[in-house]
Short mmCIF file of N, CA and C in Angstrom, two decimals:
data_model
loop_
_atom_site.label_atom_id
_atom_site.label_comp_id
_atom_site.label_asym_id
_atom_site.label_seq_id
_atom_site.Cartn_x
_atom_site.Cartn_y
_atom_site.Cartn_z
N MET A 1340 17.06 -246.00 -42.97
CA MET A 1340 16.10 -245.21 -42.24
C MET A 1340 16.85 -244.29 -41.28
N THR A 1341 16.45 -243.05 -41.24
CA THR A 1341 17.11 -242.07 -40.38
C THR A 1341 16.38 -241.97 -39.04
N MET A 1342 17.19 -241.84 -38.02
CA MET A 1342 16.61 -241.68 -36.69
C MET A 1342 16.51 -240.19 -36.38
N VAL A 1343 15.38 -239.79 -35.88
CA VAL A 1343 15.15 -238.40 -35.52
C VAL A 1343 15.09 -238.31 -34.01
N ASP A 1344 15.84 -237.38 -33.45
CA ASP A 1344 15.83 -237.15 -32.01
C ASP A 1344 14.58 -236.37 -31.67
N SER A 1345 13.65 -237.03 -31.03
CA SER A 1345 12.39 -236.36 -30.68
C SER A 1345 12.29 -236.05 -29.20
N GLY A 1346 13.39 -236.17 -28.49
CA GLY A 1346 13.41 -235.86 -27.07
C GLY A 1346 13.27 -234.38 -26.82
N PRO A 1347 13.03 -234.02 -25.57
CA PRO A 1347 12.89 -232.59 -25.26
C PRO A 1347 14.21 -231.84 -25.46
N GLU A 1348 14.08 -230.62 -25.88
CA GLU A 1348 15.25 -229.78 -26.11
C GLU A 1348 15.62 -229.04 -24.83
N ALA A 1349 16.89 -228.77 -24.67
CA ALA A 1349 17.36 -228.08 -23.47
C ALA A 1349 16.79 -226.66 -23.41
N ARG A 1350 16.58 -226.19 -22.20
CA ARG A 1350 16.04 -224.84 -22.00
C ARG A 1350 16.93 -223.76 -22.59
N LEU A 1351 18.22 -223.95 -22.44
CA LEU A 1351 19.16 -222.96 -22.95
C LEU A 1351 19.09 -222.86 -24.47
N ALA A 1352 18.90 -223.98 -25.14
CA ALA A 1352 18.77 -223.96 -26.60
C ALA A 1352 17.49 -223.24 -27.01
N ARG A 1353 16.41 -223.48 -26.30
CA ARG A 1353 15.15 -222.77 -26.60
C ARG A 1353 15.28 -221.28 -26.33
N LEU A 1354 15.96 -220.92 -25.25
CA LEU A 1354 16.17 -219.51 -24.93
C LEU A 1354 17.02 -218.85 -26.02
N TRP A 1355 18.11 -219.51 -26.42
CA TRP A 1355 18.99 -218.96 -27.44
C TRP A 1355 18.24 -218.79 -28.76
N ARG A 1356 17.43 -219.78 -29.11
CA ARG A 1356 16.64 -219.69 -30.34
C ARG A 1356 15.64 -218.53 -30.25
N GLY A 1357 15.07 -218.32 -29.09
CA GLY A 1357 14.14 -217.21 -28.91
C GLY A 1357 14.81 -215.85 -29.01
N VAL A 1358 15.98 -215.73 -28.43
CA VAL A 1358 16.72 -214.46 -28.49
C VAL A 1358 17.13 -214.16 -29.92
N SER A 1359 17.69 -215.15 -30.60
CA SER A 1359 18.11 -214.91 -31.98
C SER A 1359 16.90 -214.67 -32.89
N GLY A 1360 15.79 -215.31 -32.60
CA GLY A 1360 14.57 -215.06 -33.37
C GLY A 1360 14.06 -213.64 -33.18
N ALA A 1361 14.12 -213.16 -31.97
CA ALA A 1361 13.69 -211.78 -31.70
C ALA A 1361 14.59 -210.79 -32.43
N LEU A 1362 15.89 -211.06 -32.45
CA LEU A 1362 16.81 -210.18 -33.17
C LEU A 1362 16.55 -210.22 -34.68
N ALA A 1363 16.27 -211.39 -35.22
CA ALA A 1363 16.00 -211.51 -36.65
C ALA A 1363 14.72 -210.75 -37.02
N VAL A 1364 13.70 -210.89 -36.21
CA VAL A 1364 12.45 -210.17 -36.47
C VAL A 1364 12.66 -208.67 -36.33
N GLY A 1365 13.40 -208.26 -35.32
CA GLY A 1365 13.68 -206.83 -35.14
C GLY A 1365 14.44 -206.25 -36.31
N LEU A 1366 15.41 -206.99 -36.83
CA LEU A 1366 16.17 -206.52 -37.99
C LEU A 1366 15.28 -206.44 -39.22
N ALA A 1367 14.39 -207.40 -39.39
CA ALA A 1367 13.46 -207.36 -40.53
C ALA A 1367 12.50 -206.18 -40.42
N LEU A 1368 12.00 -205.91 -39.22
CA LEU A 1368 11.11 -204.77 -39.04
C LEU A 1368 11.83 -203.45 -39.26
N LEU A 1369 13.08 -203.38 -38.84
CA LEU A 1369 13.88 -202.18 -39.07
C LEU A 1369 14.09 -201.96 -40.57
N ALA A 1370 14.35 -203.03 -41.30
CA ALA A 1370 14.52 -202.91 -42.75
C ALA A 1370 13.22 -202.44 -43.41
N LEU A 1371 12.09 -202.98 -42.98
CA LEU A 1371 10.80 -202.54 -43.53
C LEU A 1371 10.52 -201.08 -43.20
N ALA A 1372 10.87 -200.67 -41.99
CA ALA A 1372 10.68 -199.27 -41.60
C ALA A 1372 11.54 -198.34 -42.46
N LEU A 1373 12.76 -198.75 -42.74
CA LEU A 1373 13.63 -197.92 -43.57
C LEU A 1373 13.13 -197.85 -45.01
N ILE A 1374 12.55 -198.93 -45.50
CA ILE A 1374 11.95 -198.88 -46.83
C ILE A 1374 10.82 -197.86 -46.84
N GLY A 1375 10.00 -197.89 -45.80
CA GLY A 1375 8.91 -196.92 -45.70
C GLY A 1375 9.41 -195.49 -45.61
N VAL A 1376 10.45 -195.26 -44.84
CA VAL A 1376 11.03 -193.92 -44.71
C VAL A 1376 11.60 -193.45 -46.05
N GLN A 1377 12.26 -194.36 -46.77
CA GLN A 1377 12.83 -193.99 -48.06
C GLN A 1377 11.74 -193.66 -49.07
N VAL A 1378 10.66 -194.42 -49.08
CA VAL A 1378 9.53 -194.14 -49.98
C VAL A 1378 8.91 -192.79 -49.63
N TYR A 1379 8.69 -192.55 -48.35
CA TYR A 1379 8.12 -191.28 -47.92
C TYR A 1379 9.04 -190.12 -48.31
N ALA A 1380 10.33 -190.28 -48.07
CA ALA A 1380 11.29 -189.23 -48.39
C ALA A 1380 11.33 -188.96 -49.89
N GLY A 1381 11.28 -190.01 -50.67
CA GLY A 1381 11.28 -189.82 -52.12
C GLY A 1381 10.04 -189.13 -52.62
N ALA A 1382 8.90 -189.40 -52.00
CA ALA A 1382 7.65 -188.78 -52.42
C ALA A 1382 7.57 -187.31 -52.00
N HIS A 1383 8.34 -186.91 -51.01
CA HIS A 1383 8.29 -185.54 -50.50
C HIS A 1383 9.58 -184.76 -50.75
N ASP A 1384 10.38 -185.21 -51.70
CA ASP A 1384 11.64 -184.55 -52.06
C ASP A 1384 12.56 -184.32 -50.86
N LEU A 1385 12.67 -185.33 -50.03
CA LEU A 1385 13.59 -185.31 -48.90
C LEU A 1385 14.71 -186.30 -49.17
N PRO A 1386 15.87 -186.13 -48.54
CA PRO A 1386 17.00 -187.01 -48.86
C PRO A 1386 16.78 -188.48 -48.45
N GLY A 1387 16.22 -188.73 -47.30
CA GLY A 1387 16.01 -190.10 -46.86
C GLY A 1387 17.32 -190.80 -46.51
N PRO A 1388 17.24 -192.05 -46.09
CA PRO A 1388 18.45 -192.77 -45.68
C PRO A 1388 19.36 -193.16 -46.85
N GLY A 1389 18.84 -193.30 -48.03
CA GLY A 1389 19.65 -193.65 -49.20
C GLY A 1389 19.53 -195.11 -49.56
N LEU A 1390 19.77 -195.39 -50.83
CA LEU A 1390 19.61 -196.74 -51.35
C LEU A 1390 20.60 -197.73 -50.73
N ALA A 1391 21.81 -197.30 -50.50
CA ALA A 1391 22.81 -198.21 -49.92
C ALA A 1391 22.43 -198.65 -48.51
N VAL A 1392 21.92 -197.72 -47.73
CA VAL A 1392 21.52 -198.05 -46.36
C VAL A 1392 20.31 -198.98 -46.36
N VAL A 1393 19.34 -198.68 -47.21
CA VAL A 1393 18.15 -199.52 -47.29
C VAL A 1393 18.51 -200.92 -47.79
N ALA A 1394 19.36 -200.99 -48.82
CA ALA A 1394 19.77 -202.29 -49.36
C ALA A 1394 20.59 -203.08 -48.34
N GLY A 1395 21.46 -202.40 -47.60
CA GLY A 1395 22.24 -203.07 -46.57
C GLY A 1395 21.37 -203.66 -45.48
N HIS A 1396 20.39 -202.89 -45.04
CA HIS A 1396 19.46 -203.40 -44.02
C HIS A 1396 18.64 -204.56 -44.57
N GLY A 1397 18.20 -204.45 -45.82
CA GLY A 1397 17.41 -205.52 -46.42
C GLY A 1397 18.19 -206.81 -46.57
N ALA A 1398 19.44 -206.70 -47.02
CA ALA A 1398 20.27 -207.89 -47.18
C ALA A 1398 20.58 -208.53 -45.84
N ALA A 1399 20.90 -207.72 -44.84
CA ALA A 1399 21.19 -208.27 -43.51
C ALA A 1399 19.95 -208.92 -42.91
N ALA A 1400 18.79 -208.29 -43.09
CA ALA A 1400 17.55 -208.86 -42.56
C ALA A 1400 17.22 -210.18 -43.25
N ALA A 1401 17.38 -210.24 -44.56
CA ALA A 1401 17.09 -211.48 -45.29
C ALA A 1401 18.02 -212.60 -44.84
N ALA A 1402 19.30 -212.29 -44.69
CA ALA A 1402 20.26 -213.31 -44.23
C ALA A 1402 19.96 -213.75 -42.81
N ALA A 1403 19.57 -212.82 -41.95
CA ALA A 1403 19.24 -213.17 -40.56
C ALA A 1403 18.00 -214.05 -40.49
N VAL A 1404 17.00 -213.75 -41.30
CA VAL A 1404 15.78 -214.56 -41.29
C VAL A 1404 16.07 -215.97 -41.81
N VAL A 1405 16.88 -216.08 -42.86
CA VAL A 1405 17.26 -217.40 -43.37
C VAL A 1405 18.02 -218.19 -42.31
N ALA A 1406 18.97 -217.54 -41.65
CA ALA A 1406 19.72 -218.21 -40.60
C ALA A 1406 18.81 -218.64 -39.46
N GLN A 1407 17.82 -217.83 -39.13
CA GLN A 1407 16.90 -218.18 -38.06
C GLN A 1407 16.01 -219.35 -38.45
N VAL A 1408 15.58 -219.39 -39.69
CA VAL A 1408 14.76 -220.52 -40.16
C VAL A 1408 15.57 -221.81 -40.06
N VAL A 1409 16.84 -221.76 -40.45
CA VAL A 1409 17.70 -222.94 -40.33
C VAL A 1409 17.84 -223.32 -38.86
N ALA A 1410 18.04 -222.35 -37.99
CA ALA A 1410 18.17 -222.64 -36.56
C ALA A 1410 16.89 -223.24 -35.99
N ASP A 1411 15.75 -222.78 -36.47
CA ASP A 1411 14.48 -223.30 -35.97
C ASP A 1411 14.22 -224.74 -36.40
N ARG A 1412 14.84 -225.16 -37.48
CA ARG A 1412 14.58 -226.50 -38.01
C ARG A 1412 15.65 -227.51 -37.67
N ARG A 1413 16.69 -227.09 -36.98
CA ARG A 1413 17.80 -227.98 -36.64
C ARG A 1413 17.96 -228.08 -35.14
N ARG A 1414 18.89 -228.92 -34.74
CA ARG A 1414 19.25 -229.08 -33.33
C ARG A 1414 20.76 -229.08 -33.20
N GLY A 1415 21.22 -228.93 -32.00
CA GLY A 1415 22.65 -229.03 -31.73
C GLY A 1415 23.41 -227.78 -32.12
N TRP A 1416 24.59 -228.02 -32.71
CA TRP A 1416 25.48 -226.91 -33.02
C TRP A 1416 24.93 -225.99 -34.10
N ALA A 1417 24.05 -226.48 -34.94
CA ALA A 1417 23.46 -225.62 -35.97
C ALA A 1417 22.67 -224.48 -35.34
N VAL A 1418 22.01 -224.76 -34.23
CA VAL A 1418 21.26 -223.72 -33.52
C VAL A 1418 22.21 -222.65 -33.00
N VAL A 1419 23.31 -223.08 -32.43
CA VAL A 1419 24.28 -222.15 -31.86
C VAL A 1419 24.91 -221.30 -32.97
N LEU A 1420 25.36 -221.94 -34.04
CA LEU A 1420 26.04 -221.22 -35.10
C LEU A 1420 25.11 -220.27 -35.85
N CYS A 1421 23.91 -220.72 -36.14
CA CYS A 1421 22.96 -219.83 -36.82
C CYS A 1421 22.54 -218.68 -35.92
N GLY A 1422 22.38 -218.95 -34.64
CA GLY A 1422 22.07 -217.88 -33.69
C GLY A 1422 23.19 -216.86 -33.61
N LEU A 1423 24.43 -217.34 -33.61
CA LEU A 1423 25.58 -216.43 -33.61
C LEU A 1423 25.62 -215.59 -34.88
N LEU A 1424 25.25 -216.20 -36.00
CA LEU A 1424 25.21 -215.45 -37.26
C LEU A 1424 24.16 -214.35 -37.19
N VAL A 1425 23.01 -214.64 -36.61
CA VAL A 1425 21.96 -213.62 -36.46
C VAL A 1425 22.46 -212.49 -35.57
N VAL A 1426 23.09 -212.81 -34.47
CA VAL A 1426 23.62 -211.79 -33.57
C VAL A 1426 24.68 -210.96 -34.28
N LEU A 1427 25.57 -211.60 -35.02
CA LEU A 1427 26.62 -210.90 -35.75
C LEU A 1427 26.03 -209.98 -36.82
N LEU A 1428 25.05 -210.47 -37.55
CA LEU A 1428 24.41 -209.63 -38.58
C LEU A 1428 23.72 -208.43 -37.96
N THR A 1429 23.03 -208.64 -36.85
CA THR A 1429 22.33 -207.54 -36.19
C THR A 1429 23.31 -206.52 -35.65
N ALA A 1430 24.33 -206.99 -34.96
CA ALA A 1430 25.32 -206.08 -34.38
C ALA A 1430 26.08 -205.31 -35.46
N SER A 1431 26.48 -205.99 -36.52
CA SER A 1431 27.23 -205.29 -37.57
C SER A 1431 26.34 -204.30 -38.32
N THR A 1432 25.08 -204.64 -38.53
CA THR A 1432 24.17 -203.69 -39.19
C THR A 1432 23.98 -202.44 -38.33
N LEU A 1433 23.76 -202.64 -37.06
CA LEU A 1433 23.60 -201.48 -36.18
C LEU A 1433 24.89 -200.68 -36.10
N TRP A 1434 26.03 -201.36 -36.06
CA TRP A 1434 27.30 -200.65 -35.96
C TRP A 1434 27.57 -199.82 -37.21
N PHE A 1435 27.51 -200.45 -38.37
CA PHE A 1435 27.90 -199.76 -39.60
C PHE A 1435 26.90 -198.71 -40.07
N PHE A 1436 25.62 -198.93 -39.83
CA PHE A 1436 24.62 -198.00 -40.35
C PHE A 1436 24.07 -197.01 -39.32
N TRP A 1437 24.27 -197.28 -38.05
CA TRP A 1437 23.68 -196.41 -37.04
C TRP A 1437 24.70 -195.76 -36.12
N TRP A 1438 25.75 -196.49 -35.74
CA TRP A 1438 26.64 -195.98 -34.71
C TRP A 1438 27.97 -195.47 -35.23
N ALA A 1439 28.49 -196.05 -36.31
CA ALA A 1439 29.82 -195.67 -36.79
C ALA A 1439 29.78 -194.40 -37.60
#
């Protein structure tokens, strides 16, 4: 029989999970917005962001959401590591597709 820790979680862990969750949702919304822009651009003979940019945002958003789901269902170091992965995915997506 497995023991499950049902005690209260530390405030810092809840805060970290909330921050990484907000970043994951923001990245997913950005990916959806880019899909919409690409569809609009294609329908109006405009260049749009391009398939590589849209695919990169979609892949990063999917990975961030998966990492966040894992963080939401675990405790301890898994929360920290998955949250760091979400932050890294968000920062690298913004860096490579928007700032660099």
